[in-house]
Short mmCIF file of N, CA, C and O in Angstrom, two decimals:
data_model
loop_
_atom_site.label_atom_id
_atom_site.label_comp_id
_atom_site.label_asym_id
_atom_site.label_seq_id
_atom_site.Cartn_x
_atom_site.Cartn_y
_atom_site.Cartn_z
N MET A 221 89.69 99.56 99.94
CA MET A 221 89.89 99.02 101.27
C MET A 221 90.57 100.04 102.16
O MET A 221 91.10 99.69 103.19
N VAL A 222 90.58 101.24 101.74
CA VAL A 222 91.21 102.28 102.52
C VAL A 222 90.36 102.55 103.76
O VAL A 222 89.14 102.52 103.72
N GLY A 223 90.99 102.81 104.86
CA GLY A 223 90.28 103.10 106.10
C GLY A 223 90.45 101.99 107.11
O GLY A 223 91.04 100.96 106.84
N ASP A 224 89.90 102.22 108.28
CA ASP A 224 90.04 101.22 109.33
C ASP A 224 88.92 100.19 109.27
O ASP A 224 87.99 100.31 108.48
N ALA A 225 89.04 99.17 110.10
CA ALA A 225 88.08 98.07 110.08
C ALA A 225 86.67 98.54 110.39
O ALA A 225 85.71 98.06 109.82
N GLN A 226 86.52 99.48 111.28
CA GLN A 226 85.19 99.92 111.65
C GLN A 226 84.44 100.52 110.46
O GLN A 226 83.23 100.39 110.36
N GLU A 227 85.17 101.14 109.55
CA GLU A 227 84.54 101.74 108.38
C GLU A 227 83.88 100.67 107.51
O GLU A 227 82.73 100.80 107.13
N TRP A 228 84.59 99.61 107.18
CA TRP A 228 84.01 98.60 106.30
C TRP A 228 83.00 97.72 107.02
O TRP A 228 82.02 97.29 106.42
N VAL A 229 83.20 97.47 108.29
CA VAL A 229 82.28 96.62 109.04
C VAL A 229 80.88 97.22 109.03
O VAL A 229 79.88 96.51 108.88
N GLY A 230 80.79 98.53 109.13
CA GLY A 230 79.49 99.20 109.14
C GLY A 230 78.74 99.08 107.82
O GLY A 230 77.52 99.26 107.79
N ARG A 231 79.43 98.76 106.75
CA ARG A 231 78.79 98.63 105.43
C ARG A 231 78.57 97.18 105.02
O ARG A 231 78.08 96.91 103.93
N ALA A 232 78.90 96.25 105.88
CA ALA A 232 78.79 94.82 105.55
C ALA A 232 77.32 94.38 105.51
O ALA A 232 76.53 94.74 106.38
N VAL A 233 76.99 93.60 104.50
CA VAL A 233 75.63 93.07 104.35
C VAL A 233 75.25 92.19 105.54
O VAL A 233 74.12 92.20 106.00
N CYS A 234 76.20 91.46 106.07
CA CYS A 234 75.92 90.51 107.15
C CYS A 234 75.57 91.19 108.47
O CYS A 234 75.15 90.52 109.41
N ARG A 235 75.72 92.50 108.55
CA ARG A 235 75.33 93.19 109.79
C ARG A 235 73.86 92.98 110.11
O ARG A 235 73.47 93.03 111.27
N SER A 236 73.05 92.74 109.09
CA SER A 236 71.62 92.53 109.33
C SER A 236 71.28 91.04 109.47
O SER A 236 70.13 90.69 109.70
N ALA A 237 72.27 90.18 109.31
CA ALA A 237 72.04 88.73 109.43
C ALA A 237 72.27 88.29 110.87
O ALA A 237 72.95 88.96 111.65
N ASP A 238 71.73 87.14 111.19
CA ASP A 238 71.97 86.52 112.49
C ASP A 238 73.41 86.01 112.49
O ASP A 238 73.79 85.21 111.63
N PRO A 239 74.25 86.48 113.42
CA PRO A 239 75.66 86.04 113.43
C PRO A 239 75.83 84.53 113.46
O PRO A 239 76.79 84.00 112.90
N GLU A 240 74.89 83.82 114.06
CA GLU A 240 74.98 82.36 114.13
C GLU A 240 74.93 81.74 112.73
O GLU A 240 75.45 80.65 112.51
N GLU A 241 74.31 82.44 111.76
CA GLU A 241 74.21 81.92 110.40
C GLU A 241 75.57 81.88 109.70
O GLU A 241 75.74 81.16 108.72
N LEU A 242 76.53 82.66 110.17
CA LEU A 242 77.83 82.72 109.54
C LEU A 242 78.86 81.79 110.18
O LEU A 242 80.00 81.71 109.73
N PHE A 243 78.46 81.11 111.23
CA PHE A 243 79.35 80.19 111.93
C PHE A 243 78.68 78.82 111.99
O PHE A 243 78.31 78.34 113.05
N VAL A 244 78.54 78.22 110.79
CA VAL A 244 77.86 76.94 110.65
C VAL A 244 78.83 75.91 110.09
O VAL A 244 79.92 76.25 109.64
N GLU A 245 78.41 74.67 110.10
CA GLU A 245 79.25 73.57 109.61
C GLU A 245 78.60 72.93 108.40
O GLU A 245 77.41 73.06 108.16
N GLY A 246 79.41 72.20 107.64
CA GLY A 246 78.92 71.37 106.54
C GLY A 246 78.21 72.13 105.44
O GLY A 246 78.60 73.22 105.04
N ALA A 247 77.13 71.50 104.93
CA ALA A 247 76.40 72.04 103.78
C ALA A 247 75.79 73.41 104.07
O ALA A 247 75.58 74.20 103.15
N ALA A 248 75.52 73.71 105.31
CA ALA A 248 74.94 75.01 105.66
C ALA A 248 75.90 76.16 105.33
O ALA A 248 75.48 77.31 105.22
N GLN A 249 77.17 75.84 105.14
CA GLN A 249 78.14 76.88 104.81
C GLN A 249 77.86 77.50 103.44
O GLN A 249 78.11 78.69 103.24
N ASN A 250 77.31 76.72 102.51
CA ASN A 250 76.99 77.28 101.19
C ASN A 250 75.92 78.35 101.30
O ASN A 250 75.99 79.37 100.62
N GLN A 251 74.94 78.13 102.15
CA GLN A 251 73.91 79.15 102.38
C GLN A 251 74.53 80.37 103.05
O GLN A 251 74.22 81.50 102.70
N ALA A 252 75.41 80.14 104.00
CA ALA A 252 76.05 81.25 104.70
C ALA A 252 76.91 82.07 103.74
O ALA A 252 76.93 83.30 103.81
N LYS A 253 77.60 81.42 102.82
CA LYS A 253 78.43 82.12 101.85
C LYS A 253 77.58 82.99 100.92
O LYS A 253 78.04 84.04 100.46
N ALA A 254 76.34 82.60 100.70
CA ALA A 254 75.45 83.38 99.83
C ALA A 254 75.18 84.76 100.40
O ALA A 254 74.92 85.70 99.66
N VAL A 255 75.25 84.91 101.71
CA VAL A 255 75.06 86.21 102.35
C VAL A 255 76.09 87.21 101.81
O VAL A 255 75.81 88.39 101.65
N CYS A 256 77.28 86.73 101.48
CA CYS A 256 78.37 87.59 101.03
C CYS A 256 78.23 88.03 99.58
O CYS A 256 78.89 88.99 99.16
N THR A 257 77.40 87.35 98.82
CA THR A 257 77.23 87.69 97.41
C THR A 257 76.73 89.12 97.27
O THR A 257 75.72 89.49 97.85
N GLY A 258 77.46 89.90 96.54
CA GLY A 258 77.07 91.29 96.31
C GLY A 258 77.39 92.24 97.45
O GLY A 258 77.04 93.42 97.38
N CYS A 259 78.05 91.77 98.48
CA CYS A 259 78.40 92.65 99.60
C CYS A 259 79.47 93.65 99.14
O CYS A 259 80.48 93.26 98.56
N PRO A 260 79.27 94.93 99.42
CA PRO A 260 80.22 95.94 98.94
C PRO A 260 81.58 95.89 99.63
O PRO A 260 82.53 96.49 99.14
N VAL A 261 81.69 95.17 100.74
CA VAL A 261 82.97 95.11 101.46
C VAL A 261 83.48 93.68 101.57
O VAL A 261 84.26 93.35 102.45
N ARG A 262 83.08 92.85 100.65
CA ARG A 262 83.50 91.45 100.67
C ARG A 262 85.02 91.32 100.64
O ARG A 262 85.60 90.49 101.36
N THR A 263 85.69 92.11 99.82
CA THR A 263 87.15 92.04 99.72
C THR A 263 87.81 92.45 101.02
O THR A 263 88.75 91.80 101.48
N GLU A 264 87.32 93.51 101.63
CA GLU A 264 87.88 93.98 102.90
C GLU A 264 87.71 92.93 103.99
O GLU A 264 88.62 92.68 104.79
N CYS A 265 86.55 92.31 103.99
CA CYS A 265 86.24 91.27 104.98
C CYS A 265 87.17 90.07 104.82
O CYS A 265 87.74 89.57 105.79
N LEU A 266 87.34 89.61 103.58
CA LEU A 266 88.23 88.48 103.32
C LEU A 266 89.66 88.82 103.69
O LEU A 266 90.35 88.02 104.35
N ALA A 267 90.13 89.99 103.30
CA ALA A 267 91.50 90.40 103.63
C ALA A 267 91.71 90.43 105.14
O ALA A 267 92.74 89.98 105.64
N HIS A 268 90.72 90.94 105.86
CA HIS A 268 90.82 91.00 107.32
C HIS A 268 90.95 89.58 107.91
O HIS A 268 91.82 89.33 108.74
N ALA A 269 90.11 88.67 107.45
CA ALA A 269 90.15 87.30 107.97
C ALA A 269 91.48 86.63 107.65
O ALA A 269 92.03 85.91 108.49
N LEU A 270 92.00 86.86 106.45
CA LEU A 270 93.27 86.24 106.07
C LEU A 270 94.43 86.86 106.83
O LEU A 270 95.30 86.15 107.34
N ASP A 271 94.47 88.18 106.93
CA ASP A 271 95.56 88.85 107.65
C ASP A 271 95.55 88.52 109.14
O ASP A 271 96.60 88.41 109.76
N GLN A 272 94.36 88.36 109.72
CA GLN A 272 94.25 88.07 111.15
C GLN A 272 94.23 86.58 111.45
O GLN A 272 94.15 86.19 112.61
N ARG A 273 94.28 85.77 110.40
CA ARG A 273 94.25 84.30 110.52
C ARG A 273 93.03 83.86 111.35
O ARG A 273 93.12 83.01 112.23
N ILE A 274 91.87 84.42 111.03
CA ILE A 274 90.63 84.05 111.71
C ILE A 274 90.25 82.64 111.28
O ILE A 274 90.16 82.35 110.10
N GLU A 275 90.06 81.78 112.25
CA GLU A 275 89.88 80.36 111.98
C GLU A 275 88.44 79.91 111.80
O GLU A 275 88.21 78.84 111.25
N HIS A 276 87.48 80.66 112.28
CA HIS A 276 86.09 80.18 112.26
C HIS A 276 85.18 81.13 111.52
O HIS A 276 85.40 82.34 111.49
N GLY A 277 84.15 80.55 110.90
CA GLY A 277 83.11 81.35 110.27
C GLY A 277 83.37 81.64 108.80
O GLY A 277 84.42 81.36 108.25
N ILE A 278 82.34 82.21 108.20
CA ILE A 278 82.40 82.65 106.81
C ILE A 278 82.85 84.10 106.82
O ILE A 278 82.26 84.94 107.49
N TRP A 279 83.89 84.39 106.08
CA TRP A 279 84.42 85.75 105.96
C TRP A 279 84.71 86.02 104.49
O TRP A 279 85.42 85.23 103.85
N GLY A 280 84.16 87.08 103.96
CA GLY A 280 84.42 87.42 102.57
C GLY A 280 84.00 86.35 101.58
O GLY A 280 84.57 86.22 100.51
N GLY A 281 83.01 85.56 101.95
CA GLY A 281 82.52 84.51 101.06
C GLY A 281 83.34 83.24 101.06
O GLY A 281 83.14 82.39 100.19
N MET A 282 84.24 83.10 102.01
CA MET A 282 85.06 81.88 102.07
C MET A 282 84.90 81.19 103.43
O MET A 282 84.82 81.85 104.46
N THR A 283 84.92 79.88 103.38
CA THR A 283 84.87 79.09 104.61
C THR A 283 86.26 79.05 105.24
O THR A 283 87.25 79.42 104.61
N GLU A 284 86.33 78.54 106.45
CA GLU A 284 87.64 78.43 107.09
C GLU A 284 88.54 77.47 106.33
O GLU A 284 89.73 77.70 106.20
N ARG A 285 87.98 76.40 105.77
CA ARG A 285 88.77 75.45 104.99
C ARG A 285 89.33 76.12 103.73
O ARG A 285 90.49 75.93 103.37
N GLU A 286 88.51 76.89 103.05
CA GLU A 286 88.96 77.60 101.85
C GLU A 286 90.05 78.62 102.17
O GLU A 286 91.03 78.74 101.42
N ARG A 287 89.90 79.31 103.28
CA ARG A 287 90.92 80.29 103.67
C ARG A 287 92.23 79.61 104.04
O ARG A 287 93.30 80.06 103.66
N ARG A 288 92.16 78.49 104.75
CA ARG A 288 93.38 77.76 105.10
C ARG A 288 94.10 77.29 103.84
O ARG A 288 95.33 77.39 103.74
N ALA A 289 93.34 76.79 102.86
CA ALA A 289 93.95 76.34 101.61
C ALA A 289 94.62 77.50 100.88
O ALA A 289 95.72 77.36 100.35
N LEU A 290 93.98 78.65 100.87
CA LEU A 290 94.55 79.82 100.22
C LEU A 290 95.83 80.26 100.92
O LEU A 290 96.84 80.56 100.28
N LEU A 291 95.82 80.24 102.24
CA LEU A 291 97.02 80.61 103.00
C LEU A 291 98.17 79.63 102.73
O LEU A 291 99.32 80.05 102.64
N ARG A 292 97.85 78.35 102.58
CA ARG A 292 98.89 77.36 102.27
C ARG A 292 99.45 77.56 100.87
O ARG A 292 100.65 77.39 100.65
N ARG A 293 98.57 77.91 99.92
CA ARG A 293 99.03 78.12 98.54
C ARG A 293 99.87 79.38 98.38
O ARG A 293 100.69 79.45 97.48
N ARG A 294 99.66 80.37 99.24
CA ARG A 294 100.36 81.65 99.10
C ARG A 294 101.05 82.02 100.42
O ARG A 294 100.74 83.03 101.03
N PRO A 295 102.00 81.22 100.87
CA PRO A 295 102.63 81.46 102.18
C PRO A 295 103.48 82.73 102.25
O PRO A 295 103.78 83.19 103.35
N THR A 296 103.86 83.28 101.13
CA THR A 296 104.73 84.46 101.15
C THR A 296 103.98 85.78 101.22
O THR A 296 104.60 86.84 101.35
N VAL A 297 102.65 85.74 101.14
CA VAL A 297 101.87 86.98 101.21
C VAL A 297 101.95 87.53 102.63
O VAL A 297 101.61 86.85 103.59
N THR A 298 102.43 88.76 102.75
CA THR A 298 102.55 89.38 104.07
C THR A 298 101.37 90.27 104.40
O THR A 298 101.09 90.53 105.56
N SER A 299 100.67 90.76 103.38
CA SER A 299 99.47 91.58 103.60
C SER A 299 98.43 91.25 102.54
O SER A 299 98.55 91.66 101.39
N TRP A 300 97.41 90.53 102.95
CA TRP A 300 96.32 90.21 102.03
C TRP A 300 95.56 91.47 101.67
O TRP A 300 95.05 91.60 100.57
N ARG A 301 95.48 92.40 102.59
CA ARG A 301 94.79 93.66 102.31
C ARG A 301 95.44 94.36 101.12
O ARG A 301 94.76 94.74 100.18
N LEU A 302 96.76 94.49 101.15
CA LEU A 302 97.46 95.15 100.06
C LEU A 302 97.36 94.35 98.76
O LEU A 302 97.16 94.93 97.68
N LEU A 303 97.48 93.05 98.84
CA LEU A 303 97.39 92.21 97.65
C LEU A 303 96.01 92.32 97.01
O LEU A 303 95.89 92.55 95.80
N LEU A 304 94.96 92.19 97.80
CA LEU A 304 93.62 92.24 97.25
C LEU A 304 93.25 93.64 96.79
O LEU A 304 92.53 93.80 95.80
N GLU A 305 93.75 94.65 97.49
CA GLU A 305 93.52 96.03 97.07
C GLU A 305 94.15 96.28 95.70
O GLU A 305 93.54 96.88 94.81
N SER A 306 95.37 95.81 95.51
CA SER A 306 96.06 95.95 94.23
C SER A 306 95.33 95.19 93.12
O SER A 306 95.17 95.70 92.01
N ALA A 307 94.90 94.00 93.42
CA ALA A 307 94.20 93.19 92.42
C ALA A 307 92.88 93.85 92.02
O ALA A 307 92.53 93.87 90.83
N ARG A 308 92.18 94.41 92.99
CA ARG A 308 90.91 95.07 92.67
C ARG A 308 91.16 96.31 91.82
O ARG A 308 90.44 96.57 90.86
N ALA A 309 92.17 97.09 92.15
CA ALA A 309 92.49 98.30 91.37
C ALA A 309 92.84 97.93 89.94
O ALA A 309 92.41 98.60 88.99
N GLU A 310 93.60 96.86 89.76
CA GLU A 310 93.96 96.41 88.41
C GLU A 310 92.73 95.94 87.65
O GLU A 310 92.57 96.24 86.46
N TYR A 311 91.84 95.23 88.32
CA TYR A 311 90.61 94.77 87.69
C TYR A 311 89.77 95.95 87.24
O TYR A 311 89.27 95.98 86.11
N VAL A 312 89.62 96.95 88.08
CA VAL A 312 88.84 98.14 87.75
C VAL A 312 89.48 98.86 86.56
O VAL A 312 88.78 99.29 85.64
N ARG A 313 90.80 98.97 86.57
CA ARG A 313 91.50 99.63 85.47
C ARG A 313 91.26 98.89 84.15
O ARG A 313 90.94 99.49 83.13
N GLN A 314 91.41 97.58 84.18
CA GLN A 314 91.22 96.80 82.96
C GLN A 314 89.77 96.82 82.50
O GLN A 314 89.49 96.89 81.31
N ASP A 315 88.85 96.78 83.44
CA ASP A 315 87.43 96.81 83.11
C ASP A 315 87.06 98.14 82.46
O ASP A 315 86.34 98.18 81.47
N ALA A 316 87.59 99.23 82.99
CA ALA A 316 87.32 100.55 82.42
C ALA A 316 87.91 100.64 81.02
O ALA A 316 87.29 101.20 80.12
N GLN A 317 89.07 100.08 80.84
CA GLN A 317 89.72 100.08 79.54
C GLN A 317 88.89 99.27 78.54
O GLN A 317 88.73 99.66 77.39
N TYR A 318 88.34 98.18 78.99
CA TYR A 318 87.53 97.33 78.13
C TYR A 318 86.21 98.00 77.78
O TYR A 318 85.72 97.87 76.68
N GLN A 319 85.63 98.72 78.74
CA GLN A 319 84.33 99.36 78.55
C GLN A 319 84.38 100.53 77.58
O GLN A 319 83.40 100.85 76.93
N GLU A 320 85.51 101.22 77.51
CA GLU A 320 85.62 102.40 76.65
C GLU A 320 85.99 101.96 75.23
O GLU A 320 87.08 101.44 75.01
N PRO A 321 85.08 102.18 74.28
CA PRO A 321 85.43 101.82 72.90
C PRO A 321 86.53 102.73 72.38
O PRO A 321 86.62 103.89 72.76
N GLU A 322 87.36 102.16 71.54
CA GLU A 322 88.45 102.95 70.97
C GLU A 322 87.87 104.04 70.07
O GLU A 322 86.90 103.81 69.36
N ALA A 323 88.46 105.20 70.14
CA ALA A 323 88.03 106.29 69.28
C ALA A 323 88.55 106.01 67.87
O ALA A 323 89.76 105.92 67.65
N ARG A 324 87.65 105.83 66.94
CA ARG A 324 88.03 105.56 65.57
C ARG A 324 87.49 106.68 64.69
O ARG A 324 86.34 107.08 64.83
N PRO A 325 88.30 107.15 63.79
CA PRO A 325 87.82 108.19 62.89
C PRO A 325 86.73 107.64 61.97
O PRO A 325 86.76 106.47 61.59
N PHE A 326 85.77 108.48 61.66
CA PHE A 326 84.68 108.08 60.76
C PHE A 326 85.25 107.89 59.36
O PHE A 326 85.98 108.72 58.86
N GLN A 327 84.90 106.77 58.79
CA GLN A 327 85.34 106.50 57.41
C GLN A 327 84.11 106.26 56.55
O GLN A 327 83.34 105.35 56.80
N ALA A 328 83.96 107.10 55.58
CA ALA A 328 82.85 106.92 54.65
C ALA A 328 83.18 105.80 53.69
O ALA A 328 84.31 105.69 53.22
N GLY A 329 82.23 104.95 53.42
CA GLY A 329 82.58 103.82 52.60
C GLY A 329 81.76 103.74 51.46
O GLY A 329 81.37 103.40 50.58
#
């Protein structure tokens, strides 16, 4: 998530979508959230919406109701960008650790 907002916005999958599709109500929100699936900047987008307290639309795969609930559950978070950046780095570290098999000496049996 390093860099300014313009950097991640340019890589967002939704740039090719109709903006009206991301500001819908009710059941249509599930379809709108699907646009975010696999987006390379989903975390940056969500962090931006949470830090800026954006009230409308789908951001980072979450509806406004989901974001409000998250903000209520974590009222002490001062920077969602830093929190999500840290969480992603830890996930990548653990995933890399899991992917690398332990070096074991060959044992003839």
